[in-house]
Coordinates of C-alpha atoms in Angstrom, one line a residue:
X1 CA 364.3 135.0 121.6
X2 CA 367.1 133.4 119.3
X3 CA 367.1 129.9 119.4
X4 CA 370.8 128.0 118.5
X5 CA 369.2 126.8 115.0
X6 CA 368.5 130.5 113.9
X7 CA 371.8 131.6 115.2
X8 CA 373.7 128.7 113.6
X9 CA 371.5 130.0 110.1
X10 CA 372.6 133.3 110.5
X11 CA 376.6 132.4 111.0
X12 CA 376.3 130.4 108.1
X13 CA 374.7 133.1 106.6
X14 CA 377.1 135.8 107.2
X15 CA 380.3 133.0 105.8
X16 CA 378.9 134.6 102.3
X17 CA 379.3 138.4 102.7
X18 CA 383.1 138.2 101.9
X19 CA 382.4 136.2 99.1
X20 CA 379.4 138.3 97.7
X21 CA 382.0 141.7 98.3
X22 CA 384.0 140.0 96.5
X23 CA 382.0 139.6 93.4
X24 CA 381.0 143.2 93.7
X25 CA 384.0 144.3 93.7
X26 CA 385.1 142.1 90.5
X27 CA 382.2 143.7 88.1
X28 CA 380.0 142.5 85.7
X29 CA 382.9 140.1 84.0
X30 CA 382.6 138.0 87.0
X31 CA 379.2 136.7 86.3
X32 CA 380.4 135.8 82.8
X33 CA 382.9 133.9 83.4
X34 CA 382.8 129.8 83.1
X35 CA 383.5 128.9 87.1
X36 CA 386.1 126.5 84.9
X37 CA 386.8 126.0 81.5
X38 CA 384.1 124.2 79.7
X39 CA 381.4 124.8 82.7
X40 CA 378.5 127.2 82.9
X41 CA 379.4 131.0 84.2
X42 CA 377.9 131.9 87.8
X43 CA 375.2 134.1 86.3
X44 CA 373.9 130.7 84.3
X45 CA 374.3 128.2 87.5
X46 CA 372.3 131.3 89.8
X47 CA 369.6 131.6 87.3
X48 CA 369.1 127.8 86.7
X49 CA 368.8 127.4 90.5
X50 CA 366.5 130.6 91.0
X51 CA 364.3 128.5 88.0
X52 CA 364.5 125.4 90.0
X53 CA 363.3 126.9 93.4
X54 CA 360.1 129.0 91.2
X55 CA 359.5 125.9 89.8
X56 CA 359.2 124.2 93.8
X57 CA 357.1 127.2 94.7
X58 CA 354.9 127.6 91.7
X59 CA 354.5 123.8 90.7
X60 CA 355.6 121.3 93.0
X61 CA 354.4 122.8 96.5
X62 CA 351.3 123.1 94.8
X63 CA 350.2 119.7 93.8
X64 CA 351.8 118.2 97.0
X65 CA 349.1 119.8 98.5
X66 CA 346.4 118.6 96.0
X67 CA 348.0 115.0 96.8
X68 CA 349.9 114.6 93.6
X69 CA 353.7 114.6 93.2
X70 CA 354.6 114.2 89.5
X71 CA 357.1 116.3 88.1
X72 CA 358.4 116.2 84.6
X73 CA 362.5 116.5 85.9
X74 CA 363.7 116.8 82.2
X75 CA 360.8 119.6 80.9
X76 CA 362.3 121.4 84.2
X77 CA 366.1 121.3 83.1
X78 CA 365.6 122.2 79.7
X79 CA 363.0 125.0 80.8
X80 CA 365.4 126.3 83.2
X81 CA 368.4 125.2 80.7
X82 CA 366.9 128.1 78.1
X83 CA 366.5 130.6 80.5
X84 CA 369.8 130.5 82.4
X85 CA 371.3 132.9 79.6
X86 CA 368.1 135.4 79.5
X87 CA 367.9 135.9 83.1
X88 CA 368.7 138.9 84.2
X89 CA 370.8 139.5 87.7
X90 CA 370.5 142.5 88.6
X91 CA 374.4 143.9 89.4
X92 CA 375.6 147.6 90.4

């Protein structure tokens, strides 16, 4: 059974296929591209964030549970600042 929170996830969900055809259909150039002039292209801000939520699952998660929270913010952006340019995203 679908509860009104799952189908509420899901419509929100499905506001992005439009938007993700979209970008298929625009090519590789679109993930280049500064969003607007002077800011970071979309393949930079996805792999930052991708970077961020590894970074939850692989370092934060983990010592909530072992009772500590500490987490170095500015070794995360500049970890995930050098690697928004080598990631790859994988395109058709």
């Amino acid at each position: 059974m679908t509860t009104n929170s799952q189908h509420a996830a899901l419509n929100e969900f499905a506001e992005w296929i439009p938007w993700v055809r979209d970008v298929r259909e625009r090519g590789r150039a679109v993930w280049l591209e500064p969003i607007s002039p002077g800011t970071w292209s979309l393949r930079e801000v996805l792999t930052y964030i991708m970077h961020c939520d590894c970074n939850s699952m692989e370092v934060m998660i983990p010592n909530m549970a072992e009772g500590t929270f500490f987490v170095d913010i500015e070794e995360n952006n500049r970890q995930a600042h050098g690697r928004r340019s080598s990631t790859r995203i994988g395109m058709r």
